[in-house]
Coordinates of C-alpha atoms in Angstrom, one line a residue:
X11 CA -93.7 -103.9 148.8
X12 CA -95.6 -100.7 148.1
X13 CA -92.5 -98.8 150.0
X14 CA -90.1 -100.3 147.9
X15 CA -92.0 -99.6 144.8
X16 CA -92.1 -95.8 145.8
X17 CA -88.7 -95.6 146.5
X18 CA -87.9 -96.8 143.0
X19 CA -90.3 -94.3 141.4
X20 CA -88.7 -91.5 143.4
X21 CA -85.2 -92.7 142.0
X22 CA -86.6 -93.0 138.2
X23 CA -88.1 -89.4 138.8
X24 CA -84.7 -87.9 139.8
X25 CA -82.9 -89.7 136.9
X26 CA -85.3 -88.2 134.6
X27 CA -85.2 -84.6 136.0
X28 CA -81.3 -85.0 135.7
X29 CA -81.5 -86.3 132.2
X30 CA -83.9 -83.4 131.1
X31 CA -82.1 -81.0 132.9
X32 CA -78.7 -81.8 130.8
X33 CA -80.5 -81.9 127.6
X34 CA -81.9 -78.3 128.1
X35 CA -78.4 -77.1 129.2
X36 CA -76.7 -78.7 125.7
X37 CA -79.2 -76.8 123.8
X38 CA -78.9 -73.7 125.5
X39 CA -75.1 -73.8 125.0
X40 CA -75.4 -74.7 121.5
X41 CA -77.9 -71.7 120.8
X42 CA -75.3 -69.5 122.7
X43 CA -72.4 -70.5 120.6
X44 CA -74.4 -70.2 117.3
X45 CA -75.9 -66.7 118.6
X46 CA -71.9 -65.9 119.1
X47 CA -70.9 -66.8 115.9
X48 CA -73.9 -65.0 113.9
X49 CA -72.9 -62.0 115.9
X50 CA -69.2 -61.9 115.0
X51 CA -69.8 -62.9 111.5
X52 CA -72.2 -60.1 111.3
X53 CA -69.7 -57.6 112.9
X54 CA -67.0 -58.9 110.6
X55 CA -69.2 -58.3 107.7
X56 CA -70.2 -54.7 108.8
X57 CA -66.6 -54.1 109.6
X58 CA -65.6 -55.1 105.8
X59 CA -68.3 -53.1 104.4
X60 CA -67.5 -50.1 106.4
X61 CA -63.8 -50.7 105.1
X62 CA -64.8 -50.9 101.6
X63 CA -67.0 -47.9 102.0
X64 CA -64.1 -45.8 103.3
X65 CA -61.5 -46.9 100.8
X66 CA -63.5 -47.7 97.5
X67 CA -63.6 -51.4 98.4
X68 CA -62.6 -54.2 96.4
X69 CA -64.3 -53.9 92.8
X70 CA -64.1 -56.2 90.1
X71 CA -63.4 -54.8 86.6
X72 CA -64.3 -56.9 83.6
X73 CA -62.2 -55.6 80.2
X74 CA -64.0 -57.0 77.3
X75 CA -62.1 -56.6 73.9
X76 CA -63.0 -57.3 70.4
X77 CA -59.7 -58.8 70.3
X78 CA -56.5 -59.1 72.3
X79 CA -53.8 -57.4 70.4
X80 CA -50.6 -55.1 70.8
X81 CA -52.5 -52.1 71.6
X82 CA -54.9 -54.0 74.3
X83 CA -51.9 -55.7 75.7
X84 CA -50.3 -52.1 76.6
X85 CA -53.9 -51.2 77.6
X86 CA -54.5 -54.0 79.9
X87 CA -50.9 -53.5 81.5
X88 CA -52.2 -50.0 82.8
X89 CA -55.4 -51.3 83.8
X90 CA -53.9 -53.8 86.0
X91 CA -51.5 -51.2 87.5
X92 CA -54.7 -48.9 88.2
X93 CA -56.4 -51.8 89.7
X94 CA -53.7 -52.1 92.3
X95 CA -53.4 -48.8 93.1
X96 CA -57.2 -48.6 93.8
X97 CA -57.2 -52.4 95.3
X98 CA -59.3 -53.9 92.9
X99 CA -59.2 -56.8 90.6
X100 CA -59.7 -57.3 87.0
X101 CA -59.9 -59.6 84.1
X102 CA -59.8 -59.3 80.5
X103 CA -61.9 -61.2 78.0
X104 CA -61.0 -61.8 74.5
X105 CA -64.0 -61.9 71.9
X106 CA -61.5 -62.9 69.2
X107 CA -63.3 -60.6 66.6
X108 CA -66.5 -62.4 67.1
X109 CA -69.4 -60.2 67.6
X110 CA -71.8 -62.8 69.2
X111 CA -68.8 -64.0 71.5
X112 CA -68.7 -60.4 72.7
X113 CA -72.1 -60.2 73.8
X114 CA -71.9 -63.4 75.4
X115 CA -68.8 -62.2 77.2
X116 CA -70.7 -59.2 78.4
X117 CA -73.7 -61.3 79.6
X118 CA -71.3 -63.5 81.4
X119 CA -69.8 -60.4 83.1
X120 CA -73.5 -59.2 84.1
X121 CA -74.1 -62.8 85.7
X122 CA -70.7 -62.7 87.6
X123 CA -71.9 -59.5 89.2
X124 CA -68.8 -57.2 88.2
X125 CA -68.8 -53.9 88.9
X126 CA -67.7 -52.3 86.2
X127 CA -66.8 -53.0 82.3
X128 CA -64.9 -51.5 79.7
X129 CA -65.4 -52.5 76.2
X130 CA -64.1 -51.7 72.6
X131 CA -67.5 -53.3 70.8
X132 CA -66.5 -55.4 67.8
X133 CA -70.2 -53.8 66.2
X134 CA -71.6 -50.8 68.3
X135 CA -74.9 -51.6 67.1
X136 CA -74.7 -55.2 67.9
X137 CA -73.3 -54.7 71.3
X138 CA -75.7 -51.8 72.3
X139 CA -78.5 -53.8 73.8
X140 CA -76.3 -55.9 76.1
X141 CA -74.1 -53.2 77.0
X142 CA -77.6 -51.2 78.1
X143 CA -78.6 -54.5 80.0
X144 CA -75.3 -54.1 81.7
X145 CA -75.7 -50.9 82.5
X146 CA -79.4 -51.3 83.8
X147 CA -77.9 -53.8 86.1
X148 CA -76.1 -51.5 87.9
X149 CA -72.6 -52.0 86.3
X150 CA -70.6 -49.0 85.4
X151 CA -70.3 -49.6 81.6
X152 CA -67.3 -47.5 79.4
X153 CA -66.8 -47.8 75.7
X154 CA -64.0 -46.6 74.0
X155 CA -65.6 -46.2 70.5
X156 CA -68.3 -43.5 69.9
X157 CA -71.7 -45.0 70.2
X158 CA -74.1 -43.0 67.7
X159 CA -76.9 -41.5 69.8
X160 CA -79.5 -43.3 67.6
X161 CA -78.5 -46.2 69.5
X162 CA -80.2 -45.0 72.5
X163 CA -77.4 -45.9 75.2
X164 CA -75.5 -42.4 75.4
X165 CA -77.4 -42.1 78.7
X166 CA -76.8 -44.9 80.6
X167 CA -73.1 -45.6 79.4
X168 CA -69.8 -43.9 79.8
X169 CA -67.2 -43.2 76.9
X170 CA -63.7 -42.6 77.1
X171 CA -62.5 -42.2 73.3
X172 CA -60.9 -40.1 70.8
X173 CA -62.4 -39.3 67.1
X174 CA -61.9 -42.3 65.0
X175 CA -63.2 -40.4 61.7
X176 CA -60.9 -37.6 63.0
X177 CA -57.8 -39.5 63.1
X178 CA -58.5 -40.7 60.0
X179 CA -58.9 -37.2 58.1
X180 CA -55.5 -36.1 60.1
X181 CA -53.8 -38.9 58.7
X182 CA -54.8 -38.4 54.9
X183 CA -54.5 -34.7 55.6
X184 CA -50.9 -34.9 56.7
X185 CA -50.4 -37.4 54.0
X186 CA -51.3 -35.0 51.3
X187 CA -49.3 -32.3 52.7
X188 CA -46.3 -34.0 52.9
X189 CA -46.4 -36.2 49.8
X190 CA -48.4 -33.9 47.3
X191 CA -52.1 -34.3 45.6
X192 CA -51.0 -36.7 43.0
X193 CA -50.3 -40.5 43.1
X194 CA -51.9 -44.1 44.0
X195 CA -52.5 -45.3 47.2
X196 CA -53.9 -48.2 49.1
X197 CA -55.5 -48.2 52.3
X198 CA -55.0 -51.2 55.2
X199 CA -57.8 -51.1 57.5
X200 CA -58.3 -53.1 61.0
X201 CA -61.3 -55.3 62.0
X202 CA -63.5 -56.1 59.2
X203 CA -66.9 -54.3 59.9
X204 CA -65.8 -52.6 63.1
X205 CA -67.2 -49.3 63.5
X206 CA -63.8 -47.7 64.7
X207 CA -61.8 -49.3 61.5
X208 CA -64.9 -48.0 59.2
X209 CA -64.9 -44.6 61.0
X210 CA -61.3 -44.5 60.1
X211 CA -61.5 -45.5 56.4
X212 CA -64.4 -42.9 56.0
X213 CA -62.2 -40.4 57.1
X214 CA -59.5 -41.1 54.7
X215 CA -61.5 -41.2 52.1
X216 CA -63.6 -38.1 52.9
X217 CA -60.2 -36.2 52.4
X218 CA -58.4 -38.1 49.6
X219 CA -61.9 -37.8 47.5
X220 CA -61.1 -33.8 47.5
X221 CA -58.0 -34.4 45.1
X222 CA -58.8 -35.7 41.9
X223 CA -54.7 -36.7 41.3
X224 CA -55.0 -39.1 44.1
X225 CA -56.4 -42.5 43.3
X226 CA -57.3 -45.3 45.7
X227 CA -56.4 -48.6 44.4
X228 CA -57.1 -51.1 46.7
X229 CA -58.4 -51.3 50.3
X230 CA -58.2 -54.3 52.2
X231 CA -59.3 -54.7 56.4
X232 CA -56.5 -56.9 57.8
X233 CA -58.1 -57.3 61.3
X234 CA -55.3 -55.5 63.3
X235 CA -53.3 -58.3 62.0
X236 CA -49.2 -57.8 61.0
X237 CA -48.8 -61.0 58.7
X238 CA -52.2 -60.3 57.3
X239 CA -51.2 -56.8 56.6
X240 CA -47.8 -57.8 55.1
X241 CA -49.8 -60.2 52.6
X242 CA -52.3 -57.6 51.6
X243 CA -49.6 -55.4 50.8
X244 CA -47.6 -58.0 49.0
X245 CA -50.8 -58.8 46.4
X246 CA -51.4 -54.9 46.1
X247 CA -47.8 -54.2 45.0
X248 CA -48.0 -57.1 42.6
X249 CA -51.0 -55.9 41.2
X250 CA -49.9 -51.9 41.2
X251 CA -46.2 -51.9 40.8
X252 CA -46.7 -47.9 40.5
X253 CA -48.2 -47.7 43.8
X254 CA -47.0 -44.6 46.1
X255 CA -48.1 -45.1 49.3
X256 CA -50.1 -47.0 51.9
X257 CA -52.3 -45.3 54.4
X258 CA -52.5 -48.0 57.5
X259 CA -54.9 -47.7 60.6
X260 CA -52.2 -48.9 63.0
X261 CA -48.3 -49.1 63.4
X262 CA -48.4 -52.8 64.2
X263 CA -49.7 -53.7 61.0
X264 CA -47.6 -50.7 59.2
X265 CA -44.5 -52.9 60.0
X266 CA -46.2 -55.7 58.0
X267 CA -46.5 -53.7 55.1
X268 CA -43.1 -52.3 55.4
X269 CA -41.7 -55.9 55.1
X270 CA -43.7 -56.4 51.8
X271 CA -42.4 -53.1 50.5
X272 CA -38.7 -54.1 51.5
X273 CA -39.3 -57.4 50.3
X274 CA -40.2 -55.8 46.9
X275 CA -37.2 -53.6 46.7
X276 CA -39.4 -50.5 46.7
X277 CA -38.7 -48.5 49.9
X278 CA -37.8 -45.5 47.8
X279 CA -40.8 -45.6 45.8
X280 CA -43.7 -46.7 48.4
X281 CA -44.1 -44.7 51.7
X282 CA -46.3 -45.8 54.3
X283 CA -48.6 -43.0 56.6
X284 CA -49.6 -44.6 59.8
X285 CA -51.3 -43.9 63.2
X286 CA -51.0 -45.5 66.6
X287 CA -47.3 -44.9 67.6
X288 CA -45.9 -47.4 69.5
X289 CA -42.4 -47.4 71.4
X290 CA -41.4 -49.5 68.3
X291 CA -42.5 -47.0 65.9
X292 CA -40.0 -44.3 66.9
X293 CA -37.1 -45.9 64.9
X294 CA -39.3 -46.4 62.2
X295 CA -40.1 -42.7 62.0
X296 CA -36.5 -41.4 62.3
X297 CA -35.4 -43.5 59.7
X298 CA -38.0 -42.9 57.2
X299 CA -39.7 -46.2 57.2
X300 CA -42.8 -44.6 58.5
X301 CA -43.5 -40.8 57.0
X302 CA -45.3 -40.2 60.4
X303 CA -48.0 -41.7 63.3
X304 CA -50.4 -40.3 65.2
X305 CA -50.1 -40.8 68.8
X306 CA -53.2 -41.9 71.2
X307 CA -51.6 -44.1 73.8
X308 CA -53.4 -47.2 75.4
X309 CA -52.1 -46.5 78.5
X310 CA -54.1 -43.0 78.1
X311 CA -57.3 -44.6 77.5
X312 CA -57.1 -47.2 80.4
X313 CA -55.7 -44.6 82.8
X314 CA -58.6 -42.2 82.1
X315 CA -61.4 -44.8 81.7
X316 CA -60.1 -46.3 85.6
X317 CA -60.0 -42.7 86.7
X318 CA -63.7 -42.1 85.5
X319 CA -64.9 -45.4 87.3
X320 CA -63.3 -44.3 90.3
X321 CA -65.1 -40.9 90.6
X322 CA -68.5 -42.8 89.8
X323 CA -67.8 -45.3 92.6
X324 CA -67.0 -42.3 94.8
X325 CA -70.4 -40.6 93.9
X326 CA -68.9 -38.1 91.8
X327 CA -70.6 -36.3 89.0
X328 CA -68.7 -37.4 85.8
X329 CA -69.4 -36.2 82.0
X330 CA -70.7 -39.2 80.2
X331 CA -68.5 -38.5 77.2
X332 CA -65.0 -37.5 77.8
X333 CA -62.7 -37.1 74.3
X334 CA -59.0 -37.5 74.5
X335 CA -56.8 -35.8 72.1
X336 CA -54.4 -37.2 69.5
X337 CA -50.8 -35.9 68.5
X338 CA -49.4 -36.2 65.1
X339 CA -45.9 -37.5 65.4
X340 CA -43.1 -36.8 62.9
X341 CA -39.2 -37.0 62.8
X342 CA -39.5 -33.4 64.5
X343 CA -41.2 -34.5 67.5
X344 CA -40.7 -38.3 67.7
X345 CA -38.6 -38.0 70.9
X346 CA -41.0 -36.1 72.8
X347 CA -44.6 -37.6 71.7
X348 CA -46.2 -39.8 74.4
X349 CA -46.4 -43.5 73.8
X350 CA -46.9 -46.6 75.3

């Protein structure tokens, strides 16, 4: 009996050892498989990182506009083209003329870890803190409006811009040269409260105030909207039937103004001095519907902003403020002036 029990115990011990050996082997295999997968993942990640370092990598660019209009449509077309060239992705965010919404959109870009942001602030002072926040988070921030040094962010952001006030000065000076130093004029502005619209208006008024014979009878801000500009022009023409000219801050709105002038039968009396110079402005200048325009193509802003961002990514030293030129466009150079 004892012998039988001893044999049974030996059999049980053998089975137990085999079972333990099998369990250990399974664990070792799982550990080995996990280590292999992890090593492969690490290798793949390092390879991708090396590839990104050598090529500039897949970067995510946020475009935060005050509103999505014709100019920004052309601007974003060039942004997308440059992103494709560099192997980056881009996304445009429309604040719909709402300052608080634009602040929220920048915060969203920060939370989503965008690599760079271009922005046209609806209000420079209101957007400055969140722009600094983005820059402090390591995001390259490029403004297309000139930020006053008193806002305290010019040492942490970049600016690719043209002189907004200078464009208004050039517009008013050219109008006076072409139309004379007397007459009644009305100003049609862009986005209500926006710094670029305010600065253009300041430039125009600075020049026109030098001529006692010129009277500014009205100024209406039409939010860069063609239909609003047409409605405003209709009201101004009704109130001032002896009006001589409209100075308009954008060619898109200028077309709305022209429609109002044409409907009133005053195309010979009331002139239009504008800026922006889209392709659609070419026949307007040739046919005398617009006296002139001022060219600063949206694609130039996009191109220079993206090239700046690329240089910063590549570790190059870049001037923080880069000013684009502008070109007066009249019937004499309308066929050769740059436009989108």
